[in-house]
Short mmCIF file of C-alpha atoms in Angstrom, two decimals:
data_model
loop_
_atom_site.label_atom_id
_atom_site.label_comp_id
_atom_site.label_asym_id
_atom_site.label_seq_id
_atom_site.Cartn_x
_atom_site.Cartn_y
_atom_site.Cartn_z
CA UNK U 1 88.42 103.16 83.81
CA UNK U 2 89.67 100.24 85.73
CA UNK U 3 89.95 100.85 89.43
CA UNK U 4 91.26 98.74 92.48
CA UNK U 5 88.10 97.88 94.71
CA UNK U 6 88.13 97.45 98.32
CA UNK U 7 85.90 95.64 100.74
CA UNK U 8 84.56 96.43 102.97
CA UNK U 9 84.60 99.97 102.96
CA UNK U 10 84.35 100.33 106.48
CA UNK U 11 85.10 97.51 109.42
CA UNK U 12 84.33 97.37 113.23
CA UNK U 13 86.16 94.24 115.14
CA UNK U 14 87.05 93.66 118.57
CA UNK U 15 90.28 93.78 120.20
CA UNK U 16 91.96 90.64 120.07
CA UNK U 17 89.54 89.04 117.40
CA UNK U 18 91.11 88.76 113.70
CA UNK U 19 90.34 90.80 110.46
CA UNK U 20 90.64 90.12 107.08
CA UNK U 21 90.48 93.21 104.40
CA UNK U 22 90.04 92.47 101.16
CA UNK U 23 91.81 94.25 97.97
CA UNK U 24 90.85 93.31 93.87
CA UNK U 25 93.58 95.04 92.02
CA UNK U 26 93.53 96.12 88.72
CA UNK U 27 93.38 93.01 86.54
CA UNK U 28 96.80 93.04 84.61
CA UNK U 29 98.42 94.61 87.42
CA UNK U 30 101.53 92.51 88.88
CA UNK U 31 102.72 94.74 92.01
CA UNK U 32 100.34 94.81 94.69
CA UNK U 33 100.68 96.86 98.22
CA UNK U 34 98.96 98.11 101.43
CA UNK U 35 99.46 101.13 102.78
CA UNK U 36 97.99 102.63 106.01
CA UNK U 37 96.40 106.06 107.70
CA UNK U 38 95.68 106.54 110.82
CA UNK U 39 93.50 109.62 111.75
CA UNK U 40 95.16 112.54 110.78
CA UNK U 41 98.28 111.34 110.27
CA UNK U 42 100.63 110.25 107.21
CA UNK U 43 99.81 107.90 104.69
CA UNK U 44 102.39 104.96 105.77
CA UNK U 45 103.91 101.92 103.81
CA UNK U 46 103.32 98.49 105.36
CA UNK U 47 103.91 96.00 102.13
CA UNK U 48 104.41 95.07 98.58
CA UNK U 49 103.57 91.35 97.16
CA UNK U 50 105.04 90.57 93.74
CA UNK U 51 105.44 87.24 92.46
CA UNK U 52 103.48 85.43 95.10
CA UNK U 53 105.87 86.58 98.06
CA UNK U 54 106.33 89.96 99.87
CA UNK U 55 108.92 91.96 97.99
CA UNK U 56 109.45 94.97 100.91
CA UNK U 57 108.14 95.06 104.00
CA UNK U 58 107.80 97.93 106.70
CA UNK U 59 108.80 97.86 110.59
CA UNK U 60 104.94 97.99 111.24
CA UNK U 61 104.32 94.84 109.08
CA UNK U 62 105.11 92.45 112.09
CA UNK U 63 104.06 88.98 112.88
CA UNK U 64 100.53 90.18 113.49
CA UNK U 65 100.38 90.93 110.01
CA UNK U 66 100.06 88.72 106.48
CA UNK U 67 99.26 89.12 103.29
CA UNK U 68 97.67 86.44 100.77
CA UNK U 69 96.81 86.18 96.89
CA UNK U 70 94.17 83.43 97.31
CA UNK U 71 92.89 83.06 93.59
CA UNK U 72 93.88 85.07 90.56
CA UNK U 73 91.72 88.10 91.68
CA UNK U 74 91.90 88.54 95.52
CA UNK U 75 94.89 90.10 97.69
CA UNK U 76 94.05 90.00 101.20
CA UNK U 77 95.68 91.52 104.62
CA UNK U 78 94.80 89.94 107.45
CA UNK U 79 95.86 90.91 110.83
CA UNK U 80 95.91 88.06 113.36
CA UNK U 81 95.04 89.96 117.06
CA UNK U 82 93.93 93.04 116.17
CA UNK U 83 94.80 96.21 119.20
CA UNK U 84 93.29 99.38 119.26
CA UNK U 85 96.19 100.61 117.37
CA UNK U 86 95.34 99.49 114.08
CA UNK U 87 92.27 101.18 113.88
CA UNK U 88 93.14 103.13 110.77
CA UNK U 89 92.32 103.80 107.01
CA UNK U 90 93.86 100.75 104.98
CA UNK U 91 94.31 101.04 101.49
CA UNK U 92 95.52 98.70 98.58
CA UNK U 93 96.97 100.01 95.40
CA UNK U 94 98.57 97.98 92.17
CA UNK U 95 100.89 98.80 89.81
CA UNK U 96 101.63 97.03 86.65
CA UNK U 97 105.20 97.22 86.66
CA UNK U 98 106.62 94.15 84.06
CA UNK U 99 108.79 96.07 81.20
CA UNK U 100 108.03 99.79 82.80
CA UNK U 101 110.30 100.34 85.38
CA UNK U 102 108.30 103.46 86.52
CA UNK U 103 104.90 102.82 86.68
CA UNK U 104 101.95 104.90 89.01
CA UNK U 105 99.97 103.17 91.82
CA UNK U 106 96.69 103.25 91.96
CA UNK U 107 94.55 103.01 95.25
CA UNK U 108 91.77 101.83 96.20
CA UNK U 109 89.17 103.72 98.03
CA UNK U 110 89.74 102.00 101.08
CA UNK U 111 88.82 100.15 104.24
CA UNK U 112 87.93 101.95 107.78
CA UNK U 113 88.97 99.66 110.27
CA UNK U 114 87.84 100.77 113.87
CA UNK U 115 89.08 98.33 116.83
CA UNK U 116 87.08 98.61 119.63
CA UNK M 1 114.96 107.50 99.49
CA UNK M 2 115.64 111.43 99.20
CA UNK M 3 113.34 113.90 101.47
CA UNK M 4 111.20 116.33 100.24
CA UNK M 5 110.06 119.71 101.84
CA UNK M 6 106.76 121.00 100.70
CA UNK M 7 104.89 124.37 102.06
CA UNK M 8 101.92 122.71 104.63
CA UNK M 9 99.23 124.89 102.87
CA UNK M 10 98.15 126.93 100.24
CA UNK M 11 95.20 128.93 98.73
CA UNK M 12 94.38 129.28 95.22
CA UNK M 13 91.44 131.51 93.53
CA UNK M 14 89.14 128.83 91.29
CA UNK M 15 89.94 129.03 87.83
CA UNK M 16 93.85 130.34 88.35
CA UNK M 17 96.92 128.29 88.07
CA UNK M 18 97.53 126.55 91.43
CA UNK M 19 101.70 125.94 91.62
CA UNK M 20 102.97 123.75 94.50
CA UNK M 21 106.29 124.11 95.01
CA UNK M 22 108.28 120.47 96.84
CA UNK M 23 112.38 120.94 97.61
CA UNK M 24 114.13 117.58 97.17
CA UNK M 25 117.87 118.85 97.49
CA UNK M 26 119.17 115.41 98.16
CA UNK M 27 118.03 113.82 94.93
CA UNK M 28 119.99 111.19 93.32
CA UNK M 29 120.39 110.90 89.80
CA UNK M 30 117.98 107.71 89.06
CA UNK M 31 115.50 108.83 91.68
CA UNK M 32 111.85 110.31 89.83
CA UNK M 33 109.88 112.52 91.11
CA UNK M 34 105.70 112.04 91.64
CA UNK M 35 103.05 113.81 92.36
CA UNK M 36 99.92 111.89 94.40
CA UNK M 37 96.97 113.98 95.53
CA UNK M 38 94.51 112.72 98.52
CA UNK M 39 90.85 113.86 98.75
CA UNK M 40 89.60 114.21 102.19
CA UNK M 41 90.31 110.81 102.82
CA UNK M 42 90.16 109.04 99.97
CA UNK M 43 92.60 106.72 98.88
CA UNK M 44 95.99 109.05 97.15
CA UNK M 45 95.49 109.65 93.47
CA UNK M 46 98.58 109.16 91.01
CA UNK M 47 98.98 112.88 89.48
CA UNK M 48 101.93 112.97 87.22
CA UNK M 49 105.66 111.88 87.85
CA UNK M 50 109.11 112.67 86.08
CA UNK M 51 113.18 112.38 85.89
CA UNK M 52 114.28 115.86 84.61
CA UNK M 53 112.43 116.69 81.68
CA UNK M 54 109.35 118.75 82.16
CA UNK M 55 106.05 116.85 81.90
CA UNK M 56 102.43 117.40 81.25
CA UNK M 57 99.17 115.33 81.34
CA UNK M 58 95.96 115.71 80.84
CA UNK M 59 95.68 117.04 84.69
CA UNK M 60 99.17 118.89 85.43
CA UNK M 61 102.34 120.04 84.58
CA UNK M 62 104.87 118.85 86.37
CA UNK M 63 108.44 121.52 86.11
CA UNK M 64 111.82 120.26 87.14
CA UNK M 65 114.28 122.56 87.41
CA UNK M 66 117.81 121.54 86.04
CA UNK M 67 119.74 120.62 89.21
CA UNK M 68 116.52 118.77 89.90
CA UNK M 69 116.57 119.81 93.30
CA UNK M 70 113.29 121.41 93.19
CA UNK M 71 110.24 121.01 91.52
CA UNK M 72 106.68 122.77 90.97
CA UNK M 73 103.22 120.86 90.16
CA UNK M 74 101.01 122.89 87.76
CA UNK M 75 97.27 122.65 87.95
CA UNK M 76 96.56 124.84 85.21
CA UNK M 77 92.79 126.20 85.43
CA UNK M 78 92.40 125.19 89.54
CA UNK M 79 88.46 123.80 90.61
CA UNK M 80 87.07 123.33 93.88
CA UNK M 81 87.41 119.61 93.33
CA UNK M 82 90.84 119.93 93.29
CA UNK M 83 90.96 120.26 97.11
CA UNK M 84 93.13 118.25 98.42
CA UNK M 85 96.84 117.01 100.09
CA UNK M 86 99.15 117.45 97.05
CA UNK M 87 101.86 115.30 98.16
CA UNK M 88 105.68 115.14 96.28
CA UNK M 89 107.24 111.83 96.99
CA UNK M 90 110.93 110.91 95.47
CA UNK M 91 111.10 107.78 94.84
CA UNK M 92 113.82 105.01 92.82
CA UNK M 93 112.79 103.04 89.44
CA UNK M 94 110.85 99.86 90.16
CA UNK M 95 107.30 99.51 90.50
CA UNK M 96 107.88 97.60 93.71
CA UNK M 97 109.71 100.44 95.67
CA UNK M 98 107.56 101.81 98.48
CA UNK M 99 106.08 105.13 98.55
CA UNK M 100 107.20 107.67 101.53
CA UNK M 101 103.97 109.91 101.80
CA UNK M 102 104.96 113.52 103.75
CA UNK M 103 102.87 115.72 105.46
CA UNK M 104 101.66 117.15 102.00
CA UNK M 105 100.46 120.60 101.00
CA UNK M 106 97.44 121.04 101.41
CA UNK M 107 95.87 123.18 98.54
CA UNK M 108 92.35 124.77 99.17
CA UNK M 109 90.87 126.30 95.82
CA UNK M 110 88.65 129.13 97.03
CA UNK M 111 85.15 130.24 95.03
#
């Protein structure tokens, strides 16, 4: 079954130093988004990418925040100065979207990133 | 996007029918409703989703009632692996509209 991979599974940066995560959605997927978790609370919506540019955006996607499709394959978030408060759970998810106007995400397992 | 109310925990005996209830009184008439589960922490699982007919996969049934301001998920035969956050999420058509994730019920299937 085709799956959305993340790497790496878990992250440890400093504060202040910048972080790429790294998302392979499902190949013939066209909607692409990252959500976020921090410890015990709610999953939370930060972006969606269609098209080569974001289509929504949440108030926690800031400036310290971006999103990239490099190649055909790859969808990145990188976050430029990372603070403590990003240490979280980040997780991608696809959706394929083009003629099926209501189509599931599906996650990846994702990426522990702890900001010390 | 409309809110939804869900109870913050349940128990249910393995091999029984687990039904989580999720309120969504505010639902507008093009909005769906879906089912996601989370595993400990584990990235949210797509369970089942659906307008105002009743709908069933091959891993829940998913009952609408007609003003489709309510709405129970059906895990038929409940296993311990189906621990988890069951969360109900309302959501518009359009594979590019964001997901609100709740708080979540969170369903412990007991031995």
């Amino acid at each position: 079954e085709p799956e959305v991979t993340q790497t790496p599974s878990h992250q440890v940066t400093q504060m202040g130093q910048e972080v790429i995560l790294r998302c392979v959605p499902i190949s013939n997927h066209l909607y692409f988004y990252w959500y976020r978790q921090i410890l015990g609370q709610k999953v939370e919506f930060l972006v969606s990418f269609y098209n080569n540019e974001i289509s929504e955006k949440s108030e926690i996607f800031d400036d310290q925040f971006s999103v990239e499709r490099p190649d055909g394959s790859n969808f990145t978030l990188k976050i430029r100065s990372t603070k403590l408060e990003d240490s979280a759970m980040y997780f991608c998810a696809s959706s394929e979207g083009i003629g099926r106007l209501n189509t599931e995400a599906f996650f990846g397992q994702g990426t522990r990133l702890t900001v010390v | 996007d409309a809110k939804t109310t869900q109870p913050p925990s349940m128990d249910c005996a393995e091999g029984r029918a687990a039904n989580l209830p999720c309120n969504h009184s505010t639902i507008s008439g093009n909005e769906y409703v879906y089912w996601y589960r989370q595993i400990h922490s584990q990235g949210p699982q797509y369970i089942i989703h659906g307008l105002k007919n009743n709908e069933t996969n091959e891993m829940a049934s998913l009952i609408i009632t007609e003003d489709r301001k309510s709405s129970t998920l059906i895990l038929p035969h409940a296993t311990l692996r189906d621990t988890a956050v069951y969360y109900c999420i309302v959501s518009l058509s359009g594979s590019a509209r964001q997901l609100t994730f709740g708080s979540g019920t969170q369903l412990t299937v007991l031995p």
